PDB file of C-alpha atoms in Angstrom:
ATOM      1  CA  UNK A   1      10.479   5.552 -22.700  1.00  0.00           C
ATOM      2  CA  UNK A   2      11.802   4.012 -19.467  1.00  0.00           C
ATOM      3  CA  UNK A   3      11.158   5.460 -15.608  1.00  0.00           C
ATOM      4  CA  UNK A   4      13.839   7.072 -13.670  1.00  0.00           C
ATOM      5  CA  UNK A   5      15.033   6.692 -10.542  1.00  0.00           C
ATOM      6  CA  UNK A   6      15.813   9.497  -8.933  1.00  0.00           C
ATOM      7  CA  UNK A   7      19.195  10.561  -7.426  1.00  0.00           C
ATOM      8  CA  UNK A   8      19.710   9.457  -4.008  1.00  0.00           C
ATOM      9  CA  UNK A   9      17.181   6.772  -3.955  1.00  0.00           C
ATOM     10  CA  UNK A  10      17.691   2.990  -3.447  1.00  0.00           C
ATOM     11  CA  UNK A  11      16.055   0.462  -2.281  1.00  0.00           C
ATOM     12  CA  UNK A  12      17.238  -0.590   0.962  1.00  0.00           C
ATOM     13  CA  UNK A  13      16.242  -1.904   3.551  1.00  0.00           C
ATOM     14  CA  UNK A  14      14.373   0.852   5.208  1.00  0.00           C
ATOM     15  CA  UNK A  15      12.675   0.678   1.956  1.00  0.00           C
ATOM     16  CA  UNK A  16      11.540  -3.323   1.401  1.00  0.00           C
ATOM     17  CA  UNK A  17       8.585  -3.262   3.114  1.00  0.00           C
ATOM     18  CA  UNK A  18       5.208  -2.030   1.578  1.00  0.00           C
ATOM     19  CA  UNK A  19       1.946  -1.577   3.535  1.00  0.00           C
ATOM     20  CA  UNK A  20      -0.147  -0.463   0.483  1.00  0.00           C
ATOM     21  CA  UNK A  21      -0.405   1.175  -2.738  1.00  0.00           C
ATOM     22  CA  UNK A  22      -2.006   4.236  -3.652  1.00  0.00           C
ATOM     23  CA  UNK A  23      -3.230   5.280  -7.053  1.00  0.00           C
ATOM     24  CA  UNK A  24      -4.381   8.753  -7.878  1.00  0.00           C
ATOM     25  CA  UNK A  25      -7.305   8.527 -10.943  1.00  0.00           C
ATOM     26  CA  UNK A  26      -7.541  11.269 -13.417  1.00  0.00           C
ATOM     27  CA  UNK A  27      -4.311  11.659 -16.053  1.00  0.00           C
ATOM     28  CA  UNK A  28      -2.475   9.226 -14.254  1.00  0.00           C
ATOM     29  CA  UNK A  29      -4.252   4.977 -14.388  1.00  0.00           C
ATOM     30  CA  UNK A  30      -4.992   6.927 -17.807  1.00  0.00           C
ATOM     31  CA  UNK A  31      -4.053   9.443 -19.736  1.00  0.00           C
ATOM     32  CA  UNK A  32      -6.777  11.370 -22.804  1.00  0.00           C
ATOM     33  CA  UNK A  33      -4.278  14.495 -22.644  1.00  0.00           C
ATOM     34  CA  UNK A  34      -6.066  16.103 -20.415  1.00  0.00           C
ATOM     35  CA  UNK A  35      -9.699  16.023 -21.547  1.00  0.00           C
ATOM     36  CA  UNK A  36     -11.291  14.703 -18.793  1.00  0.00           C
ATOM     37  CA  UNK A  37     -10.114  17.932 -16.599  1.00  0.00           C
ATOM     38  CA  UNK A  38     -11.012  20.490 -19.321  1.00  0.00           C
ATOM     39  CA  UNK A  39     -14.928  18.362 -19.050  1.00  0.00           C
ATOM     40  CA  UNK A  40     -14.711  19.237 -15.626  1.00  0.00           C
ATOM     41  CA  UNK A  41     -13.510  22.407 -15.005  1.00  0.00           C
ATOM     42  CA  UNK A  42     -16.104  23.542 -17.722  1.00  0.00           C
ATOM     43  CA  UNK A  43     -18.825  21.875 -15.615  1.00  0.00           C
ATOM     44  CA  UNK A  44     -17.768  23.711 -12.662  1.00  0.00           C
ATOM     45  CA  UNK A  45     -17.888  27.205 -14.729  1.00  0.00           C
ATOM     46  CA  UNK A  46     -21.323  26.152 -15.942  1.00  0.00           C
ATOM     47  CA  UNK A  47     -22.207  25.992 -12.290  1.00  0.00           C
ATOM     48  CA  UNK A  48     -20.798  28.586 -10.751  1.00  0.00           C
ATOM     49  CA  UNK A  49     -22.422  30.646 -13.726  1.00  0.00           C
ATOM     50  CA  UNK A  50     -25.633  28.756 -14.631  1.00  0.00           C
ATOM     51  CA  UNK A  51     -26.595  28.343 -10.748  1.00  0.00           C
ATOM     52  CA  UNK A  52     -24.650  30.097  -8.340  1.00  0.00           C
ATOM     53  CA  UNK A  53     -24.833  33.301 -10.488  1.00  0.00           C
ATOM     54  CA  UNK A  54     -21.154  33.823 -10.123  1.00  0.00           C
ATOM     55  CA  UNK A  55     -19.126  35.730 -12.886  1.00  0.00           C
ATOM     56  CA  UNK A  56     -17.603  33.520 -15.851  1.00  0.00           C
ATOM     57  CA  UNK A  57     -14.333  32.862 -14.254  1.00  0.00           C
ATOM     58  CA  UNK A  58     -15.015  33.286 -10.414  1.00  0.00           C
ATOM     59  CA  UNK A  59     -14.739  29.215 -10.432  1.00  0.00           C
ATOM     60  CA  UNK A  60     -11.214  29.551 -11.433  1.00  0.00           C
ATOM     61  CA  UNK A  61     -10.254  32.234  -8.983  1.00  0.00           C
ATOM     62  CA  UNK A  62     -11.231  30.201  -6.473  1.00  0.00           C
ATOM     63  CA  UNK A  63      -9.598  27.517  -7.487  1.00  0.00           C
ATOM     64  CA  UNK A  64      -6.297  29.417  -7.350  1.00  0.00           C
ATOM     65  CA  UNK A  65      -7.331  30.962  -3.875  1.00  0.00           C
ATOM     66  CA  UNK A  66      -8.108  28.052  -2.214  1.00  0.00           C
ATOM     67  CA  UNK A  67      -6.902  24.904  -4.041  1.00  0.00           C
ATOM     68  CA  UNK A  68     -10.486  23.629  -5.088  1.00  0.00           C
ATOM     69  CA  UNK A  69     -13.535  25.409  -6.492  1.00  0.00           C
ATOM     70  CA  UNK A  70     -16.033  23.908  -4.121  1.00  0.00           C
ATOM     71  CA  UNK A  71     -13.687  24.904  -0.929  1.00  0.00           C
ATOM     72  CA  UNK A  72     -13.449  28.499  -1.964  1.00  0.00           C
ATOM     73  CA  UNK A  73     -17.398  28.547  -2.347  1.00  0.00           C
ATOM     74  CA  UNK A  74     -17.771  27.133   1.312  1.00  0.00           C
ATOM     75  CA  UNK A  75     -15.466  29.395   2.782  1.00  0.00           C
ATOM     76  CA  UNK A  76     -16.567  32.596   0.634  1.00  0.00           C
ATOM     77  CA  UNK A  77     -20.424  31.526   1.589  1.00  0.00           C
ATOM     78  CA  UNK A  78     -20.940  31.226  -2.115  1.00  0.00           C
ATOM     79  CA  UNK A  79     -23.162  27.802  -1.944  1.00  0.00           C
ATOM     80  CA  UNK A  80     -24.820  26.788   1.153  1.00  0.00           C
ATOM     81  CA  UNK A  81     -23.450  23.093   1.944  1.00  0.00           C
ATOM     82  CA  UNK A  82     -26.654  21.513   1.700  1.00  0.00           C
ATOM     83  CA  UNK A  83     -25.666  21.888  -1.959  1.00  0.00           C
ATOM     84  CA  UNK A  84     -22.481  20.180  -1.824  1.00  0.00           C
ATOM     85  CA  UNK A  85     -23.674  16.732  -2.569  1.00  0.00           C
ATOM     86  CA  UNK A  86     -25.620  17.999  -5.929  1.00  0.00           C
ATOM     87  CA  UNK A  87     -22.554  20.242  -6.922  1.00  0.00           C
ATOM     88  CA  UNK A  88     -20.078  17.139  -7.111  1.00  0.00           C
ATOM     89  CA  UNK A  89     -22.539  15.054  -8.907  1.00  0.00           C
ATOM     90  CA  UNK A  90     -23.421  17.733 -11.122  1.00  0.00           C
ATOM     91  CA  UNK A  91     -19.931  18.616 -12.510  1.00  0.00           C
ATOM     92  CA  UNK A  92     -18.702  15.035 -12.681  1.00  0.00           C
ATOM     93  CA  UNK A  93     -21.543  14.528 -15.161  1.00  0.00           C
ATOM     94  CA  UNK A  94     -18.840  14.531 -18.011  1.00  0.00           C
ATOM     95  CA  UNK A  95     -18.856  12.542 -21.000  1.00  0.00           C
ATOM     96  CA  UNK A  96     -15.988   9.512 -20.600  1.00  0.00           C
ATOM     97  CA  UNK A  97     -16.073   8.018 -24.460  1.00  0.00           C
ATOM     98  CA  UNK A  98     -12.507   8.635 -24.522  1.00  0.00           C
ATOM     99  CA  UNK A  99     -11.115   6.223 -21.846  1.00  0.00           C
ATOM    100  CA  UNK A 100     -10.911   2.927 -23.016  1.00  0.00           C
ATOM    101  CA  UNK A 101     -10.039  -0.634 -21.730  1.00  0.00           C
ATOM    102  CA  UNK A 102      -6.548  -0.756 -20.728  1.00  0.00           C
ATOM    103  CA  UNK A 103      -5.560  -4.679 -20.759  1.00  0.00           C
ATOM    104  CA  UNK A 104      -1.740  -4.192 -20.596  1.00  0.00           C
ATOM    105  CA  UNK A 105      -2.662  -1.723 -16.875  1.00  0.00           C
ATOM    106  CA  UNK A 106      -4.865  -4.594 -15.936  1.00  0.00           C
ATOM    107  CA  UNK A 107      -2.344  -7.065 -16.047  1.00  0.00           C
ATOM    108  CA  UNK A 108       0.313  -4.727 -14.534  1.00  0.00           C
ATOM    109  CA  UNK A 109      -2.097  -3.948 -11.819  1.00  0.00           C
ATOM    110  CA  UNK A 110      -3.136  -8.150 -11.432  1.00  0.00           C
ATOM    111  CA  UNK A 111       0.999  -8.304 -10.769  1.00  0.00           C
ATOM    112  CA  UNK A 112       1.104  -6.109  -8.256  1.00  0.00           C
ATOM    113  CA  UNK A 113       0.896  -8.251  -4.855  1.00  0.00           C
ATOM    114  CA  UNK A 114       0.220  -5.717  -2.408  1.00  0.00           C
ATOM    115  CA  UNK A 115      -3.555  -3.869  -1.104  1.00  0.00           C
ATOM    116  CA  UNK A 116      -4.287  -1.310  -4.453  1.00  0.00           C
ATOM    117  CA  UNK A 117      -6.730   1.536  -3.443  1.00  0.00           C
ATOM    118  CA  UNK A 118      -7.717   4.270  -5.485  1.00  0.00           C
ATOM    119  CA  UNK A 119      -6.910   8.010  -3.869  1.00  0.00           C
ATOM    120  CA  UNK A 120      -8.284  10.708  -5.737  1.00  0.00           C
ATOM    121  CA  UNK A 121      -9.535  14.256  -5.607  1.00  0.00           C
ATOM    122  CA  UNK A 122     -12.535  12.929  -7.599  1.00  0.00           C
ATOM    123  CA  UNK A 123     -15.755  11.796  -5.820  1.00  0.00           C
ATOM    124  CA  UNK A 124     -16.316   7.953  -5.930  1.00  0.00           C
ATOM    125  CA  UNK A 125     -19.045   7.814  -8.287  1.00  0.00           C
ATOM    126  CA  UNK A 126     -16.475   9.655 -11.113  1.00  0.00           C
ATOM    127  CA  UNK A 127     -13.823   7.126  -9.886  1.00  0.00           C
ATOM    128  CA  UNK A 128     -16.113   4.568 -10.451  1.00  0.00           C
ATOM    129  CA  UNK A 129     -17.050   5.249 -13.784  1.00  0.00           C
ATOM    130  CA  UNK A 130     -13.353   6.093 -15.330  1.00  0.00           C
ATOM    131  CA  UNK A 131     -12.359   2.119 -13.398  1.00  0.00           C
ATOM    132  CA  UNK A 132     -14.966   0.844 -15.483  1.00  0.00           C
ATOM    133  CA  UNK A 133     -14.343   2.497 -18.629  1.00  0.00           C
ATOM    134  CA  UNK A 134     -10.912   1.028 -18.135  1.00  0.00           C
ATOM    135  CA  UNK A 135     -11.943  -2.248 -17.037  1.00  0.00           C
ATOM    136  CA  UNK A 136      -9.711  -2.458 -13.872  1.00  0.00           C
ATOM    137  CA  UNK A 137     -12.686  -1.824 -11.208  1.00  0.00           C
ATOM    138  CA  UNK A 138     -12.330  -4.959  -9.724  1.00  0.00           C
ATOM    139  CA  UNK A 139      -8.271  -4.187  -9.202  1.00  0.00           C
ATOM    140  CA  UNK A 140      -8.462  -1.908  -6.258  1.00  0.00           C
ATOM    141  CA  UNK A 141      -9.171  -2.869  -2.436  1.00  0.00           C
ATOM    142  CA  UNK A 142     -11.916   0.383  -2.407  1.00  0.00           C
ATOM    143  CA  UNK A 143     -11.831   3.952  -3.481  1.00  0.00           C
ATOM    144  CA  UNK A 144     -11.097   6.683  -1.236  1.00  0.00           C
ATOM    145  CA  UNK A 145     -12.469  10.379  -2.314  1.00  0.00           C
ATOM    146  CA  UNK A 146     -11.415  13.305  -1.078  1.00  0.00           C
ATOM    147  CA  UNK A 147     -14.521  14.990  -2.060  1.00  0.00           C
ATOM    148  CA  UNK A 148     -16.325  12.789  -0.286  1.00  0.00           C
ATOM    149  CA  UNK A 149     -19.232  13.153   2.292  1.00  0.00           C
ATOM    150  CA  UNK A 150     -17.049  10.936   4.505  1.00  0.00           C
ATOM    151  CA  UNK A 151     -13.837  12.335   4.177  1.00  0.00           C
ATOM    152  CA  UNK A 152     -15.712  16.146   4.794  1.00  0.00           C
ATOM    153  CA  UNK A 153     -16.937  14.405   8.153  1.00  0.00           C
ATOM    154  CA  UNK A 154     -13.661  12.296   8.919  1.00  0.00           C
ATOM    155  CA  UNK A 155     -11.649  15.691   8.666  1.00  0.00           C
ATOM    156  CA  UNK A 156     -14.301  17.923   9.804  1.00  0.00           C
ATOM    157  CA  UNK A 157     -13.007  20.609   6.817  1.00  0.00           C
ATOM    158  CA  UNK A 158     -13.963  20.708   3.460  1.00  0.00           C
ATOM    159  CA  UNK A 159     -10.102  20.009   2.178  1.00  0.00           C
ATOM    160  CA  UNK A 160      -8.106  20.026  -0.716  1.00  0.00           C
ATOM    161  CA  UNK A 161      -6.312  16.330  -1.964  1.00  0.00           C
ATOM    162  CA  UNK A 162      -3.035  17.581  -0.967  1.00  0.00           C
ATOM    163  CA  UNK A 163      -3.797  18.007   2.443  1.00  0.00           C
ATOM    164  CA  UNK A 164      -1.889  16.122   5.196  1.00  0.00           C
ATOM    165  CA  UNK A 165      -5.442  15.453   6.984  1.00  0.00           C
ATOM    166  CA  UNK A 166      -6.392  13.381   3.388  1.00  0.00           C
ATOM    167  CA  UNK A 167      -3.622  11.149   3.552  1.00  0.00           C
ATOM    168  CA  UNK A 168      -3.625  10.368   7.251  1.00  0.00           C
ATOM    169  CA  UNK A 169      -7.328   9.338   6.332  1.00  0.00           C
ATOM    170  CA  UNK A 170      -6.041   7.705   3.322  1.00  0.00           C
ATOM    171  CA  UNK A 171      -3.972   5.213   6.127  1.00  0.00           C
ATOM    172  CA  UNK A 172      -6.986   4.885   7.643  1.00  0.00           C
ATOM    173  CA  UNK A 173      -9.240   3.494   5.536  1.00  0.00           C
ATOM    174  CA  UNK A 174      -6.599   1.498   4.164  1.00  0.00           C
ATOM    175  CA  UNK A 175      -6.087  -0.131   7.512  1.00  0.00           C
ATOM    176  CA  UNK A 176      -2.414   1.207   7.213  1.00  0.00           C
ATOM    177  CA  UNK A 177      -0.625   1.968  10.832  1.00  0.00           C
ATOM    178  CA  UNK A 178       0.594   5.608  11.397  1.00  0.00           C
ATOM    179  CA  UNK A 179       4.368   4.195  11.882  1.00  0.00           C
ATOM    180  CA  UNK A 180       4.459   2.415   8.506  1.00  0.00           C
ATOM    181  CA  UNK A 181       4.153   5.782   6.426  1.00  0.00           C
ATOM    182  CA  UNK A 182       7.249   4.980   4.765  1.00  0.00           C
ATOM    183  CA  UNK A 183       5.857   1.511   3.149  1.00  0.00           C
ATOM    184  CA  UNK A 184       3.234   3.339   1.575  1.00  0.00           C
ATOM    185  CA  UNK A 185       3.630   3.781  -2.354  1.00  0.00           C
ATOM    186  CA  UNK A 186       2.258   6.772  -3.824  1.00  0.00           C
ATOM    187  CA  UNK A 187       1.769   6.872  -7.384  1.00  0.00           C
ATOM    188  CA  UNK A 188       0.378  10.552  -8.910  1.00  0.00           C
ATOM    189  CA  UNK A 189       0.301  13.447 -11.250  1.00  0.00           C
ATOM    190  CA  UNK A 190       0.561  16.249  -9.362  1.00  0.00           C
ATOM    191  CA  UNK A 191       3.726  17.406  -7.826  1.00  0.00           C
ATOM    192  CA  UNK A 192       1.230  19.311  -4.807  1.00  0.00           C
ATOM    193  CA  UNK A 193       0.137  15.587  -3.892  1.00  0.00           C
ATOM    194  CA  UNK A 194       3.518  14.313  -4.017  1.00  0.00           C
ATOM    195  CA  UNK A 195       5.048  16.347  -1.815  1.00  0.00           C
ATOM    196  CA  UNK A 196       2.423  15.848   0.968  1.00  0.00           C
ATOM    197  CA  UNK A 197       2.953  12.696   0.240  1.00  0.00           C
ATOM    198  CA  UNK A 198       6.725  12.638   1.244  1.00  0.00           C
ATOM    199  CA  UNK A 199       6.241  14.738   3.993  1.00  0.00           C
ATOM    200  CA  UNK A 200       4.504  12.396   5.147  1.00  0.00           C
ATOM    201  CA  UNK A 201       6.884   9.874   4.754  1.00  0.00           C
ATOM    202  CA  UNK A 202       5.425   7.727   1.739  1.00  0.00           C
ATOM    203  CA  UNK A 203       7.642   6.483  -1.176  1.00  0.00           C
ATOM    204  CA  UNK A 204       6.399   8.016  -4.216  1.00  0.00           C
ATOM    205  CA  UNK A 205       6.431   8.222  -8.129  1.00  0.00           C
ATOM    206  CA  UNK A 206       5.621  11.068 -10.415  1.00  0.00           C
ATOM    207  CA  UNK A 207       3.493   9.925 -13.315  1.00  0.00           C
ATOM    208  CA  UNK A 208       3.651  12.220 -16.271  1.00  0.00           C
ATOM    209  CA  UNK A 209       7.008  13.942 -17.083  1.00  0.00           C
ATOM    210  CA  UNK A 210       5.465  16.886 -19.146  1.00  0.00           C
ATOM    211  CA  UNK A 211       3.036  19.765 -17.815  1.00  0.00           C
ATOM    212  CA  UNK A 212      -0.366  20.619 -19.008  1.00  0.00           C
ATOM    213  CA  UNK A 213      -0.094  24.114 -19.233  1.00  0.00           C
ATOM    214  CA  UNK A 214       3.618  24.360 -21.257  1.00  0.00           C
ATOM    215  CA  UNK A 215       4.586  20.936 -22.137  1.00  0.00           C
ATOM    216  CA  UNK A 216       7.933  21.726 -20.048  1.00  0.00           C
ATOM    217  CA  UNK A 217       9.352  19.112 -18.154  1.00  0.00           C
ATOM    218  CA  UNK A 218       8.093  18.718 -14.453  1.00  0.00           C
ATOM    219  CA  UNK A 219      10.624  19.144 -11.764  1.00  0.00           C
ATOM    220  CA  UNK A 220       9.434  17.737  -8.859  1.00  0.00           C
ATOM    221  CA  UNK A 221      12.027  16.973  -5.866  1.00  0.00           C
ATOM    222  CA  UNK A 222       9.453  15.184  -4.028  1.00  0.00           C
ATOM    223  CA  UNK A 223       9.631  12.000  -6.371  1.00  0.00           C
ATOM    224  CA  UNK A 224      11.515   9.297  -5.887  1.00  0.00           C
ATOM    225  CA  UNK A 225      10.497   7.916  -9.393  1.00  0.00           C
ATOM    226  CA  UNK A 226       9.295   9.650 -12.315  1.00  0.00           C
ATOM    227  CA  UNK A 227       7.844   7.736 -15.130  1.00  0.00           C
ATOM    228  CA  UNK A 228       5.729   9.486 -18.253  1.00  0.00           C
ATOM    229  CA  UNK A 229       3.337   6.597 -18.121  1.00  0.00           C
ATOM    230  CA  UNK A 230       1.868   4.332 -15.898  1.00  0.00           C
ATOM    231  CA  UNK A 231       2.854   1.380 -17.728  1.00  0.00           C
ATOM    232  CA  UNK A 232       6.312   2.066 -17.488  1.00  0.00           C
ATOM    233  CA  UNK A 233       6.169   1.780 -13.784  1.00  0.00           C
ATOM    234  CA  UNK A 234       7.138  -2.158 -13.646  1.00  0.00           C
ATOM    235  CA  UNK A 235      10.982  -1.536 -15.158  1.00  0.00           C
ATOM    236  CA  UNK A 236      11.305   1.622 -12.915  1.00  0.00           C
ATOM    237  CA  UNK A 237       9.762   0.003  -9.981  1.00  0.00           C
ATOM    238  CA  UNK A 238      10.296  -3.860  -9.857  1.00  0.00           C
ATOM    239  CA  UNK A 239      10.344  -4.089  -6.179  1.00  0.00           C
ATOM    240  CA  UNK A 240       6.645  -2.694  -6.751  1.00  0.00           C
ATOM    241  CA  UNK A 241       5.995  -6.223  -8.609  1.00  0.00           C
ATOM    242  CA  UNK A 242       7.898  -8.556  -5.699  1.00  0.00           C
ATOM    243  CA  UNK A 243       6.704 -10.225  -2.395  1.00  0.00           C
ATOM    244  CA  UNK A 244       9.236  -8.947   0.203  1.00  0.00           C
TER     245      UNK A 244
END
């Protein structure tokens, strides 16, 4: 199944130039229908349970409340942050048999001739792991973690992905300039993370055309591509694959 272009979008020449590319992680460089996020969620139960001594559920709730577990148990005074550190490494301890190499993304990746970085809501280590699994680690300029020690300190917040402090930091790192927002390329799963990522002025691309939840189709104005798999991104994106 090819990409789509969305409505309204070309490629002029406001759009020819790209800075950078960034690629979110989990269920979108690879997809195990979900599995990966079901490990982890259950981790964070088993925490919030097993540790914390939180009711089963409570983990959710403040998921929903705040937009990640962990920032709902800083902000409720749940965990004391001198148990952050151990909490992230303890419910990323997930089993990863299920992700495999991936030599047609590793040639697709290899094409692309602009800076790669990883940007994910997952901590480093995690990222680290799933790139090897694949056998792309060596594709991306660095990894940068919104879970992170660093990006905690760079933002001064515990934060969720989606927010607009993460992807000025994201710039950052990259060694992207604040007034070329709009030649960043944003490639993701979640329609939250896109629409920061417009906002903010980034060209983006919806990867995964079918929820998790329902299996209804995502809507998601925010995307100026939508493609159900990362490997279809080279037909729906071939400027993506040219040296402007």
């Amino acid at each position: 199944m090819g990409g789509v272009r969305m409505p309204g979008t070309t490629v002029g020449e406001d759009q020819q130039g790209i800075a950078c590319v960034f690629f979110d992680l989990d269920d979108c460089l690879y997809k195990n229908n979900w599995r990966t996020a079901g490990h982890l969620t259950k981790k964070i139960n088993e925490y919030c349970v097993d540790v914390l001594g939180l009711p089963c559920g409570k983990a959710y709730e403040l998921f929903k409340q705040h937009g990640t577990a962990l920032r709902g148990l800083i902000k409720e005074k749940l965990m004391d942050e001198a148990d952050v550190d151990v909490f992230l490494s303890k419910v990323h301890d997930i089993p990863l048999d299920d992700i495999e190499p991936d030599p047609i993304l590793t040639e697709l990746l290899s094409a692309v001739p602009y800076p790669r970085w990883v940007f994910t809501a997952s901590t480093r280590e995690h990222a680290l792991r799933c790139l090897d699994r694949l056998g792309i680690h060596d594709k991306f300029d660095g990894i940068i973690s919104a879970s992170s020690r660093d990006m905690i300190d760079r933002v001064g917040d515990y934060v969720t992905k989606h927010d607009r402090r993460c992807f000025e930091v994201a710039m950052e790192v990259a060694g992207v300039p604040a007034d070329r927002a709009k030649d960043c390329i944003f490639l993701d799963d979640s329609t939250r993370n896109l629409k920061t990522a417009k906002e903010m002025g980034w060209r983006t691309v919806l990867v995964g055309l079918y929820g998790r939840d329902n299996g209804e189709r995502i809507e998601c104005a925010e995307a100026d591509i939508a493609v159900d798999s990362i490997h279809e991104v080279r037909e729906a994106m071939p400027e993506l694959f040219q040296r402007t």
